[in-house]
Amino acid sequence: MRLTSPATKTVVCQERRDRRGAARQKYPLPAARVAGEYAAELRERPSTARIDEIARSYGLAGDPKRYDRFLSELLQRGVDYEGIRQSELLRGRVYIRLFDRARTAPSITLWVAAMFGRFAVCRADGTVISRGEIPVHLRGEDTDDTVDTIPIDDDTGADGIGAAYAAAQAEAASIHAVRLAGSARAATRSSAARLRLIVARRHGLRVARLRYVATSESLVLHLVTDAHGSPAAAACLEPTPVRWQRSDLAALLQPCRGASR
């Protein structure tokens, strides 16, 4: 099987580089070389935690001069550590304000699964509101004439080719479900909502990524795993597509029990 997603290749190569980095602590590489090797990854997915992780794996974190040189080399390559840190702090403050608004906000419960080459999203009662085929590039197939049916995030974040594809499919379906919940919130003009998202598979999911997407939709995410009783997993057995546009998304919201009437 040949990887068709460039980001899948990036993740696999990243893991190999990390293993080599641990071995190279005995033979430290120049900060410029380390920065050059990881700059593209960090421009695509900026993270201070990831930068610090790389610095530790190459023995740069314990030497202030080499660490500062590493950050300077990254800056020259378009990766601004301080700018990333400020963005992360801002997102944290935004989430705190959103969490306060969501205390008395309506709630949404959705089931989501991706398996058997399909994805499905269900209401709390198990009614399917969205179902379709997994795009071929997330199934490891080399077909060019298939149109994606759900928004796709190409990052996988899982070990092994098969696990990487499974994690990518689960994450793409989960992001799709979060976007649907965001549309439901917007349809009711609610300033915030609480989303209880029940996934059939959690291994390999980047929870931080899901929370980021949820926050952008003014949702506070509560992630639950239930692989055995998932109606979404069962719905993946049925091939008939279900278009979410035909569902009443506003009906997904349930009022907060503690909210004043």
mmCIF file of C-alpha atoms in Angstrom:
data_model
loop_
_atom_site.group_PDB
_atom_site.id
_atom_site.type_symbol
_atom_site.label_atom_id
_atom_site.label_comp_id
_atom_site.label_asym_id
_atom_site.label_seq_id
_atom_site.Cartn_x
_atom_site.Cartn_y
_atom_site.Cartn_z
ATOM 1 C CA MET A 1 0.000 0.000 0.000
ATOM 2 C CA ARG A 2 1.402 3.409 -0.967
ATOM 3 C CA LEU A 3 0.716 6.456 1.142
ATOM 4 C CA THR A 4 -1.208 9.049 -0.836
ATOM 5 C CA SER A 5 -1.486 11.778 1.792
ATOM 6 C CA PRO A 6 1.623 14.008 2.059
ATOM 7 C CA ALA A 7 0.827 14.692 5.695
ATOM 8 C CA THR A 8 0.773 10.951 6.433
ATOM 9 C CA LYS A 9 4.297 10.752 5.077
ATOM 10 C CA THR A 10 5.211 13.759 7.213
ATOM 11 C CA VAL A 11 4.016 12.053 10.392
ATOM 12 C CA VAL A 12 5.883 8.811 9.664
ATOM 13 C CA CYS A 13 9.059 10.725 8.825
ATOM 14 C CA GLN A 14 8.590 12.855 11.941
ATOM 15 C CA GLU A 15 8.554 9.777 14.162
ATOM 16 C CA ARG A 16 11.689 8.434 12.511
ATOM 17 C CA ARG A 17 13.442 11.779 12.965
ATOM 18 C CA ASP A 18 12.484 11.830 16.636
ATOM 19 C CA ARG A 19 14.031 8.398 17.169
ATOM 20 C CA ARG A 20 17.186 9.489 15.405
ATOM 21 C CA GLY A 21 17.185 12.663 17.480
ATOM 22 C CA ALA A 22 17.296 10.701 20.724
ATOM 23 C CA ALA A 23 20.300 8.757 19.470
ATOM 24 C CA ARG A 24 22.057 11.922 18.323
ATOM 25 C CA GLN A 25 22.123 13.479 21.768
ATOM 26 C CA LYS A 26 25.514 11.801 22.108
ATOM 27 C CA TYR A 27 26.612 13.565 18.918
ATOM 28 C CA PRO A 28 24.807 16.953 18.998
ATOM 29 C CA LEU A 29 23.783 18.377 15.654
ATOM 30 C CA PRO A 30 24.132 22.088 14.886
ATOM 31 C CA ALA A 31 21.042 24.075 15.856
ATOM 32 C CA ALA A 32 20.729 25.332 12.279
ATOM 33 C CA ARG A 33 20.541 21.801 10.919
ATOM 34 C CA VAL A 34 17.870 20.752 13.423
ATOM 35 C CA ALA A 35 15.846 23.885 12.658
ATOM 36 C CA GLY A 36 16.100 23.236 8.937
ATOM 37 C CA GLU A 37 14.897 19.660 9.337
ATOM 38 C CA TYR A 38 11.758 20.594 11.303
ATOM 39 C CA ALA A 39 10.887 24.067 9.967
ATOM 40 C CA ALA A 40 8.350 22.856 7.390
ATOM 41 C CA GLU A 41 6.496 20.760 9.973
ATOM 42 C CA LEU A 42 6.394 23.634 12.470
ATOM 43 C CA ARG A 43 5.169 26.126 9.896
ATOM 44 C CA GLU A 44 2.291 23.779 9.071
ATOM 45 C CA ARG A 45 1.465 22.898 12.701
ATOM 46 C CA PRO A 46 2.941 25.572 15.010
ATOM 47 C CA SER A 47 3.254 24.466 18.627
ATOM 48 C CA THR A 48 5.582 25.581 21.418
ATOM 49 C CA ALA A 49 5.226 22.147 23.026
ATOM 50 C CA ARG A 50 6.443 20.508 19.812
ATOM 51 C CA ILE A 51 9.373 22.944 19.516
ATOM 52 C CA ASP A 52 10.431 22.202 23.087
ATOM 53 C CA GLU A 53 10.046 18.464 22.464
ATOM 54 C CA ILE A 54 12.374 18.680 19.450
ATOM 55 C CA ALA A 55 14.867 20.730 21.447
ATOM 56 C CA ARG A 56 14.922 18.116 24.208
ATOM 57 C CA SER A 57 15.288 15.184 21.823
ATOM 58 C CA TYR A 58 18.389 16.781 20.257
ATOM 59 C CA GLY A 59 19.930 17.916 23.539
ATOM 60 C CA LEU A 60 19.346 21.612 22.824
ATOM 61 C CA ALA A 61 17.076 22.389 25.770
ATOM 62 C CA GLY A 62 19.815 21.894 28.361
ATOM 63 C CA ASP A 63 22.153 24.429 26.752
ATOM 64 C CA PRO A 64 20.707 27.986 26.831
ATOM 65 C CA LYS A 65 23.025 29.245 24.096
ATOM 66 C CA ARG A 66 22.245 26.382 21.720
ATOM 67 C CA TYR A 67 18.528 26.642 22.536
ATOM 68 C CA ASP A 68 18.483 30.379 21.770
ATOM 69 C CA ARG A 69 20.367 29.683 18.547
ATOM 70 C CA PHE A 70 17.784 27.026 17.671
ATOM 71 C CA LEU A 71 14.927 29.515 18.173
ATOM 72 C CA SER A 72 16.776 32.130 16.115
ATOM 73 C CA GLU A 73 17.288 29.649 13.284
ATOM 74 C CA LEU A 74 13.592 28.740 13.392
ATOM 75 C CA LEU A 75 12.644 32.428 13.259
ATOM 76 C CA GLN A 76 14.740 32.871 10.120
ATOM 77 C CA ARG A 77 12.738 30.011 8.603
ATOM 78 C CA GLY A 78 9.360 31.536 9.437
ATOM 79 C CA VAL A 79 8.693 29.867 12.808
ATOM 80 C CA ASP A 80 8.235 32.516 15.527
ATOM 81 C CA TYR A 81 8.308 30.807 18.939
ATOM 82 C CA GLU A 82 7.169 33.911 20.844
ATOM 83 C CA GLY A 83 4.406 34.604 18.334
ATOM 84 C CA ILE A 84 3.168 31.026 18.640
ATOM 85 C CA ARG A 85 3.230 31.290 22.435
ATOM 86 C CA GLN A 86 1.152 34.480 22.368
ATOM 87 C CA SER A 87 -1.387 32.824 20.050
ATOM 88 C CA GLU A 88 -1.666 29.852 22.405
ATOM 89 C CA LEU A 89 -2.241 32.168 25.375
ATOM 90 C CA LEU A 90 -4.923 34.062 23.450
ATOM 91 C CA ARG A 91 -6.712 30.826 22.541
ATOM 92 C CA GLY A 92 -6.612 29.863 26.219
ATOM 93 C CA ARG A 93 -8.288 33.128 27.267
ATOM 94 C CA VAL A 94 -10.892 32.768 24.526
ATOM 95 C CA TYR A 95 -11.703 29.249 25.743
ATOM 96 C CA ILE A 96 -12.119 30.428 29.342
ATOM 97 C CA ARG A 97 -14.657 33.067 28.260
ATOM 98 C CA LEU A 98 -16.443 30.502 26.088
ATOM 99 C CA PHE A 99 -16.571 28.025 28.985
ATOM 100 C CA ASP A 100 -18.222 30.660 31.199
ATOM 101 C CA ARG A 101 -20.881 31.369 28.554
ATOM 102 C CA ALA A 102 -21.526 27.656 28.084
ATOM 103 C CA ARG A 103 -22.463 27.064 31.736
ATOM 104 C CA THR A 104 -26.098 27.892 30.966
ATOM 105 C CA ALA A 105 -25.952 27.225 27.222
ATOM 106 C CA PRO A 106 -27.937 24.522 25.393
ATOM 107 C CA SER A 107 -26.335 21.130 24.825
ATOM 108 C CA ILE A 108 -25.897 18.864 21.804
ATOM 109 C CA THR A 109 -25.195 15.126 21.829
ATOM 110 C CA LEU A 110 -23.842 13.419 18.709
ATOM 111 C CA TRP A 111 -22.532 9.945 17.908
ATOM 112 C CA VAL A 112 -19.834 9.625 15.243
ATOM 113 C CA ALA A 113 -17.941 6.740 13.658
ATOM 114 C CA ALA A 114 -15.813 5.989 10.609
ATOM 115 C CA MET A 115 -15.399 2.365 9.519
ATOM 116 C CA PHE A 116 -16.059 -0.025 6.639
ATOM 117 C CA GLY A 117 -15.126 2.771 4.250
ATOM 118 C CA ARG A 118 -17.957 5.003 5.494
ATOM 119 C CA PHE A 119 -18.632 7.661 8.123
ATOM 120 C CA ALA A 120 -21.832 8.346 10.042
ATOM 121 C CA VAL A 121 -23.088 10.979 12.467
ATOM 122 C CA CYS A 122 -26.175 10.314 14.599
ATOM 123 C CA ARG A 123 -28.400 12.271 16.960
ATOM 124 C CA ALA A 124 -28.592 11.319 20.621
ATOM 125 C CA ASP A 125 -31.497 8.955 19.843
ATOM 126 C CA GLY A 126 -29.506 7.182 17.112
ATOM 127 C CA THR A 127 -31.139 8.857 14.109
ATOM 128 C CA VAL A 128 -28.621 9.244 11.290
ATOM 129 C CA ILE A 129 -28.184 12.870 10.208
ATOM 130 C CA SER A 130 -25.101 12.448 7.994
ATOM 131 C CA ARG A 131 -23.581 9.445 6.238
ATOM 132 C CA GLY A 132 -21.271 8.989 3.275
ATOM 133 C CA GLU A 133 -18.165 7.414 1.816
ATOM 134 C CA ILE A 134 -14.716 7.966 3.297
ATOM 135 C CA PRO A 135 -12.622 9.858 0.708
ATOM 136 C CA VAL A 136 -10.251 7.539 -1.125
ATOM 137 C CA HIS A 137 -7.074 9.314 -0.041
ATOM 138 C CA LEU A 138 -7.939 8.371 3.554
ATOM 139 C CA ARG A 139 -8.494 4.747 2.519
ATOM 140 C CA GLY A 140 -5.062 4.483 0.899
ATOM 141 C CA GLU A 141 -6.461 4.148 -2.602
ATOM 142 C CA ASP A 142 -5.085 5.829 -5.718
ATOM 143 C CA THR A 143 -8.306 6.947 -7.385
ATOM 144 C CA ASP A 144 -8.468 10.487 -8.713
ATOM 145 C CA ASP A 145 -12.105 10.699 -9.800
ATOM 146 C CA THR A 146 -13.780 10.565 -6.395
ATOM 147 C CA VAL A 147 -14.987 13.769 -4.780
ATOM 148 C CA ASP A 148 -14.574 14.218 -1.013
ATOM 149 C CA THR A 149 -17.888 14.112 0.785
ATOM 150 C CA ILE A 150 -16.744 15.440 4.171
ATOM 151 C CA PRO A 151 -14.199 18.112 5.116
ATOM 152 C CA ILE A 152 -10.834 16.417 5.549
ATOM 153 C CA ASP A 153 -7.893 17.176 7.796
ATOM 154 C CA ASP A 154 -4.891 15.311 6.390
ATOM 155 C CA ASP A 155 -2.925 14.844 9.634
ATOM 156 C CA THR A 156 -3.056 11.356 11.088
ATOM 157 C CA GLY A 157 -1.072 11.230 14.291
ATOM 158 C CA ALA A 158 -0.996 7.414 14.627
ATOM 159 C CA ASP A 159 1.696 4.743 14.364
ATOM 160 C CA GLY A 160 1.715 2.404 11.396
ATOM 161 C CA ILE A 161 0.119 2.783 7.999
ATOM 162 C CA GLY A 162 -3.143 0.981 8.799
ATOM 163 C CA ALA A 163 -3.550 2.719 12.161
ATOM 164 C CA ALA A 164 -2.667 6.045 10.560
ATOM 165 C CA TYR A 165 -5.475 5.719 8.025
ATOM 166 C CA ALA A 166 -7.961 4.592 10.696
ATOM 167 C CA ALA A 167 -7.044 7.545 12.924
ATOM 168 C CA ALA A 168 -7.263 9.984 10.002
ATOM 169 C CA GLN A 169 -10.728 8.679 9.098
ATOM 170 C CA ALA A 170 -11.962 8.896 12.695
ATOM 171 C CA GLU A 171 -10.590 12.417 13.101
ATOM 172 C CA ALA A 172 -12.064 13.648 9.815
ATOM 173 C CA ALA A 173 -15.485 12.271 10.767
ATOM 174 C CA SER A 174 -15.225 13.801 14.247
ATOM 175 C CA ILE A 175 -14.342 17.213 12.830
ATOM 176 C CA HIS A 176 -17.314 16.895 10.470
ATOM 177 C CA ALA A 177 -19.570 16.193 13.470
ATOM 178 C CA VAL A 178 -18.182 19.203 15.338
ATOM 179 C CA ARG A 179 -18.855 21.406 12.304
ATOM 180 C CA LEU A 180 -22.457 20.132 12.175
ATOM 181 C CA ALA A 181 -22.886 20.979 15.853
ATOM 182 C CA GLY A 182 -21.499 24.432 15.133
ATOM 183 C CA SER A 183 -24.044 24.894 12.351
ATOM 184 C CA ALA A 184 -26.793 23.813 14.749
ATOM 185 C CA ARG A 185 -25.646 26.383 17.318
ATOM 186 C CA ALA A 186 -25.536 29.113 14.685
ATOM 187 C CA ALA A 187 -29.009 28.170 13.418
ATOM 188 C CA THR A 188 -30.477 28.935 16.848
ATOM 189 C CA ARG A 189 -28.405 32.111 17.291
ATOM 190 C CA SER A 190 -26.989 30.757 20.556
ATOM 191 C CA SER A 191 -23.766 32.451 21.653
ATOM 192 C CA ALA A 192 -22.354 29.102 22.834
ATOM 193 C CA ALA A 193 -23.283 25.447 23.228
ATOM 194 C CA ARG A 194 -21.987 22.333 24.951
ATOM 195 C CA LEU A 195 -21.201 19.393 22.667
ATOM 196 C CA ARG A 196 -21.096 15.830 23.965
ATOM 197 C CA LEU A 197 -19.393 13.953 21.143
ATOM 198 C CA ILE A 198 -19.430 10.156 21.474
ATOM 199 C CA VAL A 199 -16.759 8.562 19.289
ATOM 200 C CA ALA A 200 -16.387 4.902 18.390
ATOM 201 C CA ARG A 201 -12.597 5.208 18.203
ATOM 202 C CA ARG A 202 -10.348 7.480 20.261
ATOM 203 C CA HIS A 203 -6.884 6.035 19.608
ATOM 204 C CA GLY A 204 -4.916 8.400 17.391
ATOM 205 C CA LEU A 205 -7.397 11.267 17.704
ATOM 206 C CA ARG A 206 -5.748 14.601 18.416
ATOM 207 C CA VAL A 207 -8.058 15.860 21.130
ATOM 208 C CA ALA A 208 -6.392 19.280 21.142
ATOM 209 C CA ARG A 209 -7.203 19.612 17.436
ATOM 210 C CA LEU A 210 -10.856 18.705 18.035
ATOM 211 C CA ARG A 211 -11.092 21.192 20.897
ATOM 212 C CA TYR A 212 -9.590 23.887 18.692
ATOM 213 C CA VAL A 213 -12.207 23.245 15.993
ATOM 214 C CA ALA A 214 -14.960 23.158 18.620
ATOM 215 C CA THR A 215 -13.803 26.464 20.108
ATOM 216 C CA SER A 216 -13.853 28.063 16.658
ATOM 217 C CA GLU A 217 -17.518 26.981 16.461
ATOM 218 C CA SER A 218 -18.272 28.422 19.954
ATOM 219 C CA LEU A 219 -18.665 24.925 21.385
ATOM 220 C CA VAL A 220 -17.326 23.444 24.614
ATOM 221 C CA LEU A 221 -16.398 19.860 23.760
ATOM 222 C CA HIS A 222 -16.887 16.843 26.013
ATOM 223 C CA LEU A 223 -15.422 13.760 24.316
ATOM 224 C CA VAL A 224 -16.740 10.299 25.217
ATOM 225 C CA THR A 225 -15.701 6.891 23.844
ATOM 226 C CA ASP A 226 -18.241 4.100 23.278
ATOM 227 C CA ALA A 227 -17.223 1.536 20.674
ATOM 228 C CA HIS A 228 -19.817 -1.123 21.508
ATOM 229 C CA GLY A 229 -23.132 0.718 21.772
ATOM 230 C CA SER A 230 -22.556 3.251 19.022
ATOM 231 C CA PRO A 231 -25.468 3.685 16.586
ATOM 232 C CA ALA A 232 -23.049 5.561 14.318
ATOM 233 C CA ALA A 233 -20.826 2.490 14.066
ATOM 234 C CA ALA A 234 -23.858 0.371 13.180
ATOM 235 C CA ALA A 235 -24.966 3.004 10.660
ATOM 236 C CA CYS A 236 -21.659 2.613 8.801
ATOM 237 C CA LEU A 237 -22.885 -0.823 7.668
ATOM 238 C CA GLU A 238 -25.624 0.795 5.577
ATOM 239 C CA PRO A 239 -24.418 2.224 2.227
ATOM 240 C CA THR A 240 -27.278 4.668 1.610
ATOM 241 C CA PRO A 241 -25.980 8.263 1.812
ATOM 242 C CA VAL A 242 -27.691 10.711 4.166
ATOM 243 C CA ARG A 243 -27.281 14.415 3.467
ATOM 244 C CA TRP A 244 -27.049 16.524 6.600
ATOM 245 C CA GLN A 245 -28.708 19.455 4.796
ATOM 246 C CA ARG A 246 -32.021 17.574 5.025
ATOM 247 C CA SER A 247 -31.873 17.407 8.830
ATOM 248 C CA ASP A 248 -33.268 19.990 11.218
ATOM 249 C CA LEU A 249 -30.011 20.909 12.925
ATOM 250 C CA ALA A 250 -31.700 23.376 15.274
ATOM 251 C CA ALA A 251 -33.587 20.436 16.821
ATOM 252 C CA LEU A 252 -30.261 19.013 18.021
ATOM 253 C CA LEU A 253 -29.995 21.609 20.785
ATOM 254 C CA GLN A 254 -31.426 20.790 24.198
ATOM 255 C CA PRO A 255 -31.918 23.592 26.760
ATOM 256 C CA CYS A 256 -29.726 23.642 29.826
ATOM 257 C CA ARG A 257 -31.638 22.216 32.783
ATOM 258 C CA GLY A 258 -30.218 24.805 35.138
ATOM 259 C CA ALA A 259 -30.933 27.761 32.879
ATOM 260 C CA SER A 260 -33.529 30.247 34.024
ATOM 261 C CA ARG A 261 -36.692 30.386 31.982
#
